[in-house]
Short mmCIF file of C-alpha atoms and ligand atoms in Angstrom, two decimals:
data_model
loop_
_atom_site.label_atom_id
_atom_site.label_comp_id
_atom_site.label_asym_id
_atom_site.label_seq_id
_atom_site.Cartn_x
_atom_site.Cartn_y
_atom_site.Cartn_z
CA MET A 1 -11.92 -31.96 -69.79
CA PRO A 2 -11.80 -35.79 -69.68
CA ILE A 3 -9.54 -37.29 -67.03
CA THR A 4 -7.78 -40.60 -67.29
CA ALA A 5 -9.26 -43.32 -65.13
CA LYS A 6 -7.59 -43.79 -61.75
CA PRO A 7 -8.55 -47.34 -60.84
CA GLN A 8 -6.12 -47.39 -57.90
CA ALA A 9 -7.29 -44.13 -56.36
CA ALA A 10 -10.21 -43.06 -54.21
CA LEU A 11 -12.07 -39.79 -54.55
CA PHE A 12 -13.35 -37.97 -51.48
CA ILE A 13 -15.96 -35.29 -52.09
CA ALA A 14 -15.75 -32.98 -49.08
CA GLY A 15 -18.92 -31.13 -48.15
CA HIS A 16 -20.30 -29.08 -45.31
CA GLY A 17 -23.53 -30.96 -44.51
CA SER A 18 -26.05 -30.06 -41.85
CA THR A 19 -27.37 -31.54 -38.61
CA GLU A 20 -30.85 -30.28 -39.32
CA ASN A 21 -31.47 -30.16 -43.05
CA PRO A 22 -31.05 -33.47 -44.88
CA ASP A 23 -31.54 -31.75 -48.25
CA SER A 24 -28.25 -30.03 -47.67
CA SER A 25 -26.15 -33.11 -48.38
CA VAL A 26 -28.21 -34.44 -51.32
CA PRO A 27 -26.08 -32.66 -53.96
CA TYR A 28 -22.84 -34.20 -52.68
CA PHE A 29 -24.29 -37.69 -52.89
CA ASP A 30 -25.69 -36.95 -56.37
CA HIS A 31 -22.29 -35.78 -57.54
CA ALA A 32 -20.68 -38.89 -56.07
CA ASP A 33 -23.25 -41.17 -57.74
CA GLU A 34 -22.66 -39.50 -61.07
CA ILE A 35 -18.89 -39.98 -60.84
CA ARG A 36 -19.24 -43.55 -59.61
CA LYS A 37 -21.29 -44.38 -62.70
CA ARG A 38 -18.37 -43.37 -64.88
CA GLY A 39 -16.08 -45.92 -63.22
CA LEU A 40 -13.08 -43.60 -63.06
CA PHE A 41 -12.08 -44.23 -59.45
CA ALA A 42 -11.78 -47.35 -57.34
CA GLU A 43 -14.05 -45.70 -54.75
CA VAL A 44 -15.97 -42.46 -54.38
CA HIS A 45 -16.91 -41.28 -50.88
CA CYS A 46 -18.56 -38.20 -49.43
CA ILE A 47 -17.10 -36.80 -46.22
CA PHE A 48 -18.55 -34.00 -44.13
CA TRP A 49 -17.97 -31.36 -41.54
CA LYS A 50 -21.46 -31.65 -40.06
CA GLU A 51 -22.60 -35.14 -41.04
CA GLU A 52 -21.43 -38.73 -41.00
CA PRO A 53 -18.84 -39.77 -42.04
CA SER A 54 -16.78 -36.90 -40.71
CA PHE A 55 -13.59 -35.52 -42.26
CA ARG A 56 -11.66 -37.18 -39.46
CA GLU A 57 -13.19 -40.55 -40.26
CA ALA A 58 -12.15 -40.30 -43.90
CA TRP A 59 -8.94 -42.28 -43.25
CA TYR A 60 -10.82 -45.37 -42.37
CA LEU A 61 -13.11 -45.41 -45.41
CA THR A 62 -10.66 -46.68 -47.96
CA ASP A 63 -7.71 -48.98 -48.33
CA CYS A 64 -6.60 -47.09 -51.46
CA GLU A 65 -3.18 -45.54 -51.04
CA GLU A 66 -3.88 -42.61 -53.32
CA VAL A 67 -6.77 -40.26 -52.63
CA TYR A 68 -8.04 -37.14 -54.40
CA VAL A 69 -9.98 -34.71 -52.21
CA VAL A 70 -12.22 -32.18 -53.93
CA PRO A 71 -14.02 -29.65 -51.74
CA ASP A 72 -17.61 -29.42 -52.98
CA PHE A 73 -17.62 -25.80 -51.88
CA ILE A 74 -18.61 -22.72 -53.80
CA SER A 75 -15.45 -20.72 -53.10
CA GLU A 76 -12.07 -20.72 -51.44
CA GLY A 77 -12.38 -19.69 -47.83
CA TYR A 78 -12.13 -20.75 -44.22
CA PHE A 79 -13.39 -24.28 -44.85
CA THR A 80 -11.26 -25.03 -47.90
CA GLN A 81 -8.15 -23.26 -46.63
CA ASP A 82 -8.26 -24.02 -42.90
CA VAL A 83 -10.79 -26.59 -41.77
CA ILE A 84 -10.39 -29.32 -44.40
CA PRO A 85 -6.55 -29.23 -44.45
CA ARG A 86 -6.48 -29.24 -40.64
CA GLU A 87 -8.96 -32.12 -40.32
CA LEU A 88 -7.24 -34.21 -43.00
CA GLU A 89 -3.74 -33.22 -41.79
CA LEU A 90 -2.78 -31.80 -45.18
CA THR A 91 0.25 -29.56 -45.55
CA GLY A 92 0.34 -28.92 -49.29
CA PRO A 93 -1.23 -29.80 -52.62
CA THR A 94 -0.02 -33.39 -52.17
CA THR A 95 0.61 -34.76 -48.69
CA THR A 96 1.69 -38.22 -47.65
CA VAL A 97 0.00 -38.94 -44.38
CA ARG A 98 -0.67 -42.24 -42.63
CA GLY A 99 0.67 -44.12 -45.61
CA LYS A 100 -1.71 -42.45 -48.03
CA THR A 101 -0.93 -39.90 -50.71
CA ILE A 102 -3.57 -37.22 -50.63
CA HIS A 103 -4.07 -34.76 -53.48
CA TYR A 104 -5.99 -31.71 -52.41
CA CYS A 105 -7.78 -29.99 -55.30
CA ALA A 106 -9.39 -26.58 -55.56
CA PRO A 107 -13.10 -26.20 -54.74
CA VAL A 108 -15.66 -26.70 -57.49
CA GLY A 109 -17.04 -23.15 -57.40
CA VAL A 110 -13.85 -21.52 -58.64
CA HIS A 111 -13.48 -23.61 -61.77
CA PRO A 112 -14.18 -21.79 -65.07
CA SER A 113 -16.35 -24.70 -66.23
CA MET A 114 -19.01 -23.60 -63.70
CA THR A 115 -19.98 -21.03 -66.33
CA GLN A 116 -21.50 -23.70 -68.57
CA LEU A 117 -23.52 -25.04 -65.67
CA LEU A 118 -24.85 -21.62 -64.78
CA LEU A 119 -25.93 -21.12 -68.39
CA ARG A 120 -27.53 -24.52 -68.49
CA ARG A 121 -29.42 -23.86 -65.27
CA ALA A 122 -30.58 -20.44 -66.44
CA LYS A 123 -31.81 -21.95 -69.71
CA GLU A 124 -33.60 -24.76 -67.87
CA VAL A 125 -35.47 -22.46 -65.55
CA ALA A 126 -36.56 -20.05 -68.30
CA PRO A 127 -36.35 -22.01 -71.56
CA ASP A 128 -38.52 -19.75 -73.69
CA VAL A 129 -37.35 -16.27 -72.77
CA ASP A 130 -35.58 -14.08 -75.30
CA PRO A 131 -32.10 -13.68 -73.77
CA THR A 132 -31.71 -10.21 -75.26
CA GLN A 133 -34.71 -9.19 -73.13
CA THR A 134 -33.40 -10.99 -70.04
CA THR A 135 -31.04 -10.20 -67.17
CA LEU A 136 -29.22 -13.13 -65.57
CA ILE A 137 -28.59 -12.53 -61.88
CA ILE A 138 -26.20 -14.72 -59.90
CA VAL A 139 -26.81 -14.36 -56.18
CA GLY A 140 -24.39 -15.25 -53.41
CA HIS A 141 -24.26 -14.79 -49.69
CA GLY A 142 -21.71 -12.03 -49.57
CA THR A 143 -20.01 -11.24 -46.33
CA ASN A 144 -17.04 -9.20 -45.34
CA LEU A 145 -15.64 -12.28 -43.60
CA ASN A 146 -14.82 -14.03 -46.83
CA PRO A 147 -13.98 -11.85 -49.82
CA ASN A 148 -13.23 -15.00 -51.82
CA SER A 149 -16.88 -15.97 -51.90
CA THR A 150 -17.76 -12.76 -53.73
CA LYS A 151 -14.69 -13.14 -55.95
CA ALA A 152 -15.88 -16.55 -57.20
CA ILE A 153 -19.21 -15.00 -58.20
CA LYS A 154 -17.63 -11.94 -59.82
CA ASP A 155 -15.32 -14.20 -61.83
CA GLN A 156 -18.25 -16.30 -63.02
CA CYS A 157 -20.24 -13.22 -63.98
CA ASN A 158 -17.30 -11.93 -66.01
CA LEU A 159 -17.11 -15.24 -67.86
CA LEU A 160 -20.88 -15.19 -68.41
CA ARG A 161 -20.63 -11.71 -69.91
CA LEU A 162 -17.87 -12.85 -72.26
CA GLN A 163 -19.69 -15.90 -73.60
CA THR A 164 -21.74 -15.55 -76.77
CA GLU A 165 -23.76 -18.75 -76.63
CA ILE A 166 -26.72 -17.15 -74.84
CA PRO A 167 -26.63 -13.38 -75.34
CA TYR A 168 -28.23 -12.18 -72.09
CA ALA A 169 -28.88 -8.46 -72.07
CA ALA A 170 -26.99 -8.22 -68.78
CA VAL A 171 -25.34 -10.45 -66.20
CA LEU A 172 -25.28 -9.16 -62.62
CA ASP A 173 -23.62 -10.37 -59.46
CA THR A 174 -25.69 -9.68 -56.35
CA TYR A 175 -25.53 -10.65 -52.69
CA MET A 176 -27.78 -11.23 -49.75
CA GLU A 177 -25.67 -9.27 -47.31
CA GLU A 178 -23.62 -6.82 -49.27
CA GLN A 179 -23.94 -4.50 -52.21
CA PRO A 180 -25.28 -4.84 -54.80
CA PHE A 181 -28.16 -6.32 -52.83
CA ILE A 182 -30.39 -8.98 -54.39
CA ALA A 183 -33.32 -7.20 -52.75
CA ASP A 184 -32.77 -4.40 -55.29
CA TRP A 185 -33.04 -6.74 -58.29
CA HIS A 186 -35.93 -4.80 -59.83
CA THR A 187 -33.96 -1.56 -59.89
CA LEU A 188 -30.70 -3.24 -60.95
CA ALA A 189 -32.27 -5.13 -63.86
CA GLU A 190 -33.64 -3.16 -66.78
CA THR A 191 -35.17 -5.96 -68.84
CA PRO A 192 -38.69 -7.43 -68.79
CA ASN A 193 -37.34 -10.89 -67.83
CA VAL A 194 -35.05 -11.71 -64.94
CA VAL A 195 -33.48 -15.10 -64.17
CA VAL A 196 -31.99 -15.61 -60.70
CA VAL A 197 -29.57 -18.46 -59.93
CA PRO A 198 -28.32 -18.87 -56.33
CA PHE A 199 -24.57 -19.55 -56.17
CA PHE A 200 -24.70 -22.11 -53.37
CA ILE A 201 -23.92 -25.81 -53.28
CA SER A 202 -27.13 -26.92 -51.67
CA ASP A 203 -30.65 -25.77 -51.10
CA GLY A 204 -31.41 -24.71 -47.59
CA LEU A 205 -32.80 -21.75 -45.74
CA HIS A 206 -31.04 -19.30 -48.06
CA SER A 207 -32.58 -20.62 -51.26
CA TYR A 208 -35.90 -21.81 -49.78
CA GLN A 209 -36.64 -18.82 -47.67
CA ASP A 210 -34.20 -15.92 -47.46
CA ILE A 211 -33.70 -15.18 -51.15
CA PRO A 212 -37.41 -15.65 -52.07
CA VAL A 213 -38.24 -13.15 -49.32
CA LEU A 214 -35.61 -10.70 -50.60
CA LEU A 215 -36.93 -11.14 -54.14
CA GLY A 216 -40.41 -10.44 -52.84
CA PHE A 217 -42.40 -13.50 -53.87
CA GLU A 218 -42.51 -15.11 -50.43
CA SER A 219 -43.68 -13.46 -47.27
CA GLU A 220 -41.48 -13.50 -44.19
CA VAL A 221 -43.72 -15.76 -42.16
CA GLY A 222 -43.77 -19.45 -42.84
CA ALA A 223 -41.96 -19.12 -46.14
CA ALA A 224 -39.58 -21.97 -45.38
CA ALA A 225 -42.42 -24.43 -45.09
CA SER A 226 -42.83 -24.51 -48.85
CA GLN A 227 -39.24 -25.74 -49.26
CA ARG A 228 -38.75 -27.13 -52.76
CA GLU A 229 -42.17 -25.86 -53.84
CA VAL A 230 -40.50 -22.51 -54.02
CA PHE A 231 -38.86 -23.44 -57.32
CA ARG A 232 -42.04 -24.63 -59.00
CA HIS A 233 -43.97 -21.45 -59.53
CA ASN A 234 -42.04 -19.72 -62.28
CA PRO A 235 -42.43 -17.13 -63.56
CA HIS A 236 -43.32 -14.74 -60.75
CA GLU A 237 -44.94 -11.53 -61.99
CA LEU A 238 -43.36 -8.81 -59.85
CA HIS A 239 -42.60 -5.12 -60.43
CA GLY A 240 -43.87 -5.47 -63.98
CA ARG A 241 -41.26 -8.16 -64.75
CA LYS A 242 -41.25 -11.88 -65.20
CA LEU A 243 -38.95 -13.33 -62.56
CA TYR A 244 -37.61 -16.89 -62.90
CA TYR A 245 -36.02 -18.41 -59.81
CA SER A 246 -33.80 -21.49 -59.83
CA SER A 247 -32.60 -23.85 -57.11
CA ALA A 248 -28.95 -23.65 -55.97
CA ILE A 249 -26.41 -24.22 -58.73
CA GLY A 250 -24.75 -26.98 -56.68
CA THR A 251 -27.87 -29.14 -57.03
CA GLU A 252 -26.95 -29.53 -60.71
CA ARG A 253 -25.90 -33.14 -61.17
CA LEU A 254 -23.23 -32.16 -63.68
CA ILE A 255 -21.19 -30.50 -60.96
CA ALA A 256 -19.70 -33.99 -61.21
CA ASP A 257 -17.96 -32.75 -64.36
CA VAL A 258 -16.57 -29.76 -62.50
CA ILE A 259 -15.19 -32.06 -59.81
CA LEU A 260 -13.44 -34.05 -62.53
CA ASP A 261 -12.22 -30.83 -64.13
CA GLN A 262 -10.65 -29.81 -60.82
CA ILE A 263 -8.87 -33.17 -60.65
CA HIS A 264 -7.68 -32.77 -64.23
CA ASP A 265 -6.33 -29.30 -63.48
CA PHE A 266 -4.70 -30.53 -60.29
CA ASP A 267 -2.83 -33.24 -62.18
CA GLN A 268 -1.68 -30.69 -64.75
CA LEU A 269 -0.49 -28.23 -62.15
CA HIS A 270 1.17 -30.45 -59.56
CA SER A 271 2.88 -33.44 -60.93
CA ASN A 272 5.69 -33.90 -58.41
CA THR A 273 5.08 -31.96 -55.24
CA THR A 274 4.74 -34.26 -52.27
CA HIS A 275 4.91 -33.17 -48.64
CA ASP A 276 5.59 -35.90 -46.12
CA THR A 277 4.10 -35.40 -42.71
CA HIS A 278 3.87 -38.75 -40.98
CA MET B 1 -6.61 -59.17 -46.33
CA THR B 2 -8.84 -56.69 -48.13
CA ARG B 3 -11.91 -55.34 -46.37
CA ILE B 4 -14.14 -57.40 -48.65
CA GLU B 5 -12.26 -60.55 -47.67
CA ILE B 6 -12.63 -59.63 -44.02
CA LEU B 7 -16.35 -59.07 -44.50
CA GLN B 8 -16.59 -62.46 -46.20
CA GLN B 9 -14.76 -64.10 -43.32
CA LEU B 10 -17.05 -62.38 -40.85
CA LEU B 11 -20.13 -63.61 -42.71
CA ASP B 12 -18.70 -67.12 -42.71
CA GLN B 13 -18.32 -66.82 -38.95
CA GLY B 14 -22.02 -66.05 -38.62
CA PHE B 15 -22.25 -62.23 -38.91
CA HIS B 16 -25.79 -61.26 -39.96
CA ARG B 17 -26.80 -58.11 -38.08
CA ILE B 18 -25.57 -54.54 -38.03
CA GLY B 19 -27.59 -51.95 -36.16
CA GLN B 20 -31.22 -52.66 -37.04
CA ILE B 21 -30.37 -54.39 -40.30
CA GLU B 22 -30.51 -58.10 -40.95
CA ILE B 23 -28.32 -59.64 -43.65
CA LEU B 24 -29.92 -62.69 -45.24
CA ARG B 25 -28.18 -64.99 -47.67
CA ALA B 26 -30.40 -65.47 -50.71
CA GLU B 27 -29.65 -69.19 -50.71
CA SER B 28 -31.25 -69.49 -47.27
CA LEU B 29 -34.68 -68.60 -48.72
CA ALA B 30 -37.15 -71.20 -49.99
CA SER B 31 -37.12 -69.85 -53.54
CA PRO B 32 -34.03 -67.67 -53.72
CA PRO B 33 -34.31 -64.46 -55.72
CA PRO B 34 -31.51 -63.77 -58.24
CA CYS B 35 -29.09 -62.03 -55.87
CA ALA B 36 -26.50 -63.01 -53.28
CA TYR B 37 -27.72 -61.11 -50.19
CA LEU B 38 -30.86 -59.44 -48.95
CA LEU B 39 -31.10 -56.71 -46.36
CA CYS B 40 -34.15 -55.78 -44.34
CA HIS B 41 -35.16 -54.23 -41.02
CA GLU B 42 -34.65 -56.66 -38.13
CA ASP B 43 -38.38 -56.56 -37.35
CA ASP B 44 -39.28 -57.55 -40.92
CA ILE B 45 -37.19 -60.72 -41.14
CA GLU B 46 -40.14 -63.08 -40.98
CA ASP B 47 -42.11 -61.27 -43.68
CA VAL B 48 -39.08 -61.23 -45.96
CA GLN B 49 -38.31 -64.90 -45.35
CA ASN B 50 -41.92 -66.01 -45.82
CA ALA B 51 -42.17 -64.21 -49.14
CA SER B 52 -38.73 -65.38 -50.33
CA GLY B 53 -37.45 -61.85 -50.41
CA GLN B 54 -40.43 -60.23 -52.12
CA PRO B 55 -43.01 -59.37 -49.47
CA SER B 56 -45.96 -57.41 -50.79
CA GLY B 57 -46.17 -53.78 -49.80
CA PHE B 58 -42.40 -53.54 -49.28
CA SER B 59 -40.26 -51.22 -51.36
CA GLU B 60 -37.58 -53.11 -53.24
CA SER B 61 -34.21 -51.95 -54.40
CA SER B 62 -31.00 -53.42 -55.73
CA ASN B 63 -28.82 -50.30 -55.56
CA PRO B 64 -26.72 -50.31 -52.38
CA PHE B 65 -26.58 -46.51 -52.45
CA ASP B 66 -30.36 -46.39 -51.96
CA ALA B 67 -29.44 -47.14 -48.34
CA ARG B 68 -29.01 -43.42 -47.90
CA ASP B 69 -32.57 -42.60 -48.97
CA ILE B 70 -34.05 -45.38 -46.88
CA SER B 71 -32.18 -44.26 -43.79
CA THR B 72 -32.59 -40.46 -43.97
CA TYR B 73 -36.02 -40.21 -42.34
CA ALA B 74 -37.78 -42.32 -39.73
CA ASP B 75 -41.28 -43.69 -40.42
CA ASP B 76 -42.75 -40.68 -38.63
CA GLY B 77 -40.89 -38.31 -40.97
CA GLU B 78 -38.25 -37.30 -38.43
CA TYR B 79 -34.74 -36.59 -39.81
CA ARG B 80 -32.32 -39.15 -38.38
CA PHE B 81 -29.53 -36.88 -37.16
CA THR B 82 -27.19 -39.82 -36.67
CA LYS B 83 -27.65 -43.13 -38.39
CA GLY B 84 -27.06 -44.72 -35.00
CA GLN B 85 -30.65 -43.82 -34.15
CA ILE B 86 -32.91 -46.80 -33.55
CA ASN B 87 -35.77 -45.50 -35.66
CA LEU B 88 -34.78 -47.00 -39.00
CA LYS B 89 -37.74 -47.25 -41.37
CA ARG B 90 -39.38 -50.63 -41.91
CA ARG B 91 -40.99 -52.38 -44.89
CA TRP B 92 -38.21 -52.25 -47.45
CA VAL B 93 -35.96 -54.96 -48.80
CA MET B 94 -32.70 -54.66 -50.65
CA HIS B 95 -31.49 -57.32 -53.08
CA LEU B 96 -27.71 -57.17 -53.47
CA GLU B 97 -25.85 -58.91 -56.22
CA ASP B 98 -22.57 -59.59 -54.43
CA ILE B 99 -20.47 -58.94 -51.38
CA THR B 100 -19.11 -55.65 -52.76
CA ALA B 101 -22.66 -54.35 -53.00
CA LEU B 102 -23.31 -55.63 -49.48
CA HIS B 103 -20.27 -53.72 -48.21
CA GLU B 104 -21.45 -50.54 -49.93
CA ALA B 105 -24.96 -50.90 -48.54
CA ILE B 106 -23.93 -51.38 -44.92
CA GLU B 107 -21.42 -48.53 -45.17
CA ASN B 108 -24.24 -46.31 -46.39
CA PHE B 109 -26.83 -47.41 -43.84
CA TYR B 110 -24.27 -46.88 -41.08
CA PRO B 111 -21.77 -44.44 -42.58
CA SER B 112 -18.18 -45.58 -42.08
CA ASN B 113 -19.16 -47.98 -39.29
CA PHE B 114 -17.75 -51.13 -40.86
CA SER B 115 -14.57 -49.14 -41.65
CA LEU B 116 -14.28 -47.99 -38.04
CA TRP B 117 -14.87 -51.48 -36.74
CA LEU B 118 -12.24 -52.78 -39.13
CA ALA B 119 -9.74 -50.16 -37.97
CA GLN B 120 -10.50 -51.14 -34.40
CA GLN B 121 -9.76 -54.77 -35.26
CA ARG B 122 -6.56 -53.74 -37.01
CA GLY B 123 -5.51 -51.60 -34.04
CA THR B 124 -5.43 -48.38 -36.07
CA LEU B 125 -8.56 -46.64 -34.81
CA GLU B 126 -7.84 -43.29 -33.17
CA VAL B 127 -10.59 -42.07 -30.92
CA GLN B 128 -11.28 -38.38 -30.54
CA THR B 129 -12.04 -36.99 -27.10
CA LEU B 130 -15.01 -34.72 -26.64
CA ARG B 131 -12.72 -31.79 -25.81
CA ASP B 132 -10.78 -32.28 -29.01
CA LYS B 133 -14.03 -32.36 -30.98
CA LEU B 134 -15.43 -29.26 -29.27
CA ASN B 135 -12.20 -27.28 -29.52
CA ARG B 136 -12.22 -27.63 -33.29
CA GLN B 137 -15.74 -26.27 -33.79
CA THR B 138 -16.22 -23.14 -35.84
CA GLY B 139 -18.76 -20.35 -36.11
CA MET B 140 -21.60 -20.39 -33.61
CA TYR B 141 -20.54 -23.85 -32.39
CA ARG B 142 -17.35 -22.41 -30.91
CA PHE B 143 -19.35 -21.70 -27.81
CA ALA B 144 -19.87 -25.45 -27.27
CA ARG B 145 -16.33 -25.74 -25.89
CA SER B 146 -17.25 -23.79 -22.76
CA ILE B 147 -19.36 -26.65 -21.41
CA SER B 148 -18.18 -27.95 -18.03
CA ASN B 149 -17.10 -31.57 -17.63
CA GLU B 150 -20.09 -32.10 -15.34
CA GLY B 151 -22.43 -30.65 -17.95
CA ALA B 152 -20.92 -32.89 -20.63
CA GLN B 153 -21.27 -35.97 -18.41
CA ARG B 154 -24.92 -35.14 -17.83
CA LEU B 155 -25.48 -34.65 -21.55
CA VAL B 156 -24.12 -38.10 -22.38
CA GLN B 157 -26.74 -39.54 -20.10
CA ARG B 158 -29.45 -37.36 -21.58
CA VAL B 159 -28.59 -37.63 -25.30
CA CYS B 160 -26.75 -40.93 -25.92
CA GLY B 161 -27.67 -44.58 -25.50
CA PRO B 162 -30.68 -46.56 -26.74
CA ALA B 163 -32.95 -44.95 -24.13
CA HIS B 164 -32.44 -41.78 -26.15
CA GLN B 165 -32.58 -43.45 -29.54
CA CYS B 166 -28.86 -43.85 -30.21
CA ALA B 167 -27.47 -47.35 -30.34
CA LYS B 168 -23.77 -46.55 -30.71
CA LYS B 169 -21.05 -47.69 -28.37
CA ILE B 170 -19.28 -44.58 -27.12
CA LEU B 171 -15.51 -44.94 -27.47
CA TRP B 172 -14.52 -41.42 -26.45
CA GLN B 173 -13.77 -39.83 -23.11
CA ILE B 174 -14.36 -36.21 -22.08
CA ASP B 175 -10.59 -35.65 -22.32
CA ALA B 176 -7.52 -37.87 -22.11
CA ASP B 177 -7.81 -38.03 -18.29
CA THR B 178 -11.56 -37.96 -17.81
CA PRO B 179 -13.51 -41.09 -18.69
CA LEU B 180 -17.28 -41.04 -18.97
CA GLU B 181 -19.14 -41.64 -15.74
CA ASP B 182 -20.74 -45.03 -15.50
CA SER B 183 -24.26 -44.98 -16.94
CA GLU B 184 -26.53 -46.96 -19.21
CA ALA B 185 -25.35 -44.82 -22.12
CA SER B 186 -21.63 -45.16 -21.40
CA ARG B 187 -21.95 -48.91 -20.77
CA PHE B 188 -23.92 -49.65 -23.94
CA ASN B 189 -22.07 -52.08 -26.20
CA GLY B 190 -23.35 -50.84 -29.57
CA ILE B 191 -25.43 -53.92 -30.36
CA GLY B 192 -29.08 -53.03 -29.95
CA SER B 193 -30.31 -56.46 -30.99
CA GLY B 194 -28.72 -58.11 -27.97
CA LEU B 195 -26.93 -60.60 -30.26
CA ALA B 196 -23.34 -61.55 -29.48
CA GLU B 197 -20.34 -60.90 -31.71
CA PRO B 198 -19.64 -62.11 -34.37
CA HIS B 199 -23.38 -62.51 -35.13
CA ALA B 200 -23.60 -58.72 -34.92
CA ILE B 201 -20.97 -56.03 -35.02
CA PRO B 202 -21.33 -52.95 -32.82
CA LEU B 203 -22.11 -49.43 -34.00
CA LEU B 204 -19.20 -47.27 -32.91
CA CYS B 205 -19.08 -43.63 -31.88
CA ARG B 206 -15.43 -42.57 -32.26
CA GLU B 207 -16.24 -38.88 -32.02
CA ALA B 208 -19.26 -37.15 -30.60
CA CYS B 209 -21.83 -36.49 -33.33
CA ASN B 210 -22.78 -33.00 -34.40
CA HIS B 211 -26.13 -33.30 -32.69
CA PHE B 212 -24.23 -33.85 -29.45
CA VAL B 213 -22.06 -30.82 -30.25
CA ALA B 214 -25.20 -28.73 -30.81
CA GLU B 215 -26.52 -29.91 -27.43
CA CYS B 216 -23.19 -28.97 -25.81
CA ARG B 217 -23.59 -25.50 -27.22
CA LYS B 218 -27.08 -25.14 -25.74
CA GLU B 219 -25.90 -26.53 -22.42
CA SER B 220 -22.87 -24.26 -22.18
CA LYS B 221 -25.11 -21.29 -22.94
CA LYS B 222 -27.36 -22.31 -20.06
CA GLU B 223 -24.35 -22.71 -17.77
CA PHE B 224 -23.12 -19.27 -18.78
CA GLU B 225 -26.49 -17.66 -18.14
CA ALA B 226 -26.85 -19.44 -14.79
CA LYS B 227 -23.42 -18.13 -13.72
CA ALA B 228 -24.29 -14.62 -14.86
CA GLN B 229 -27.45 -14.68 -12.74
CA ALA B 230 -25.72 -16.09 -9.64
S1 SF4 C 1 -22.51 -38.66 -29.46
FE1 SF4 C 1 -24.06 -39.89 -28.46
S2 SF4 C 1 -25.93 -39.52 -29.63
FE2 SF4 C 1 -24.22 -38.84 -30.90
S3 SF4 C 1 -23.69 -40.64 -32.13
FE3 SF4 C 1 -22.38 -40.70 -30.35
S4 SF4 C 1 -23.45 -42.00 -28.91
FE4 SF4 C 1 -24.95 -41.37 -30.45
#
């Protein structure tokens, strides 16, 4: 959905980041670059929990009085509902704080337009497979601590099942740490081809090492060393199937569109709700 | 005044160094390349000047956001956990078309540093104590908050300051009533080049970095284990 330009406003893309893995913040910067190119905002900044600049330093980055904050997170949860609002001193969808009006949007992962990106990614990683002979598996972390993270994946899988553009034989949601387990992919999927897309924002240990080990094409020891190499050996012939493995969905540059979609939806939903704090 | 106007004023007053980066005005070169400013590593100034901004064997870029790629790893391949580290790569030059691009480049080489410095000048910078930072940690880093004040003081001297590769000026205290003990790290003024202001502006540490937080976690674990054994 196109949004009107906001030449007076700044956009903050809020990400987790990592102290040890620089690849982890690459997607956020890519998304910011992509949006910057479109010239919709006066400024576009990335802010982080675990990298510089921190959420708490966000105030100082811009002189714009209006700021949109979009969490570049895969689901609603502790970070989007507790940490980011606390760090940015937000009390509602729109908060006026320190002389700035901050609009706090929903995280990218819960937007319905993610469906198109998942399809695109699945098509990219296995361009020549017959979809009617292919199972598309979306894999998430899965944990009892945050039921929302599994909900975001289930919602996407439902949308993927409903679409008719690419008629996959089946679409399955699976998890690393809860049922249905990704490790059981070969019993869950009944087709000769299987495409696996990790539902994470960035590539890191989960997509480089943990999931490849659970899928069975990397051994436990030293698997992480191959890092991005892990995505370059498709298809893997395993259990009599052809397995295609993609990098994390968040590394897709067009997440930029989903960020803009979240801003569009925010504007539609909340036109006049401002909370003043200080 | 806008931040760009303030940066312009600062340049007019002689500002040309931030961290390990030298800002050269294109017009100061013998045959100026078609840009307004050039950036390079402070140890490469001569090469860049002698070659009028196009030294052979240097990577060249005109996109200020390339600053991020240049500054992610050190020459030895090490990930630079804070951009305050004094192991910035050499042998690159950036040609920037105008002062807005210059602002973007320096804010990407040293994330938010010019903004923090500006807020300090404007009197609006709020510093975060170490305790405040540690108390807000989540997940496995929650444990970091158990570190003793003595342990934290020792860590500053072991982790911060140019002797340990970080050239930021520490603005924070342990808590509102506990300043940092006097040491090389706590005294450091944030200008590794030794230049005076306004020729350089300091790198500022307004909150302990996440590497420091990770070290606090390790240290508090050690303290806990030592107590358990005693
Ligand atoms: S906490 Fe210490 S090591 Fe980390 S950025 Fe600040 S001064 Fe540097």
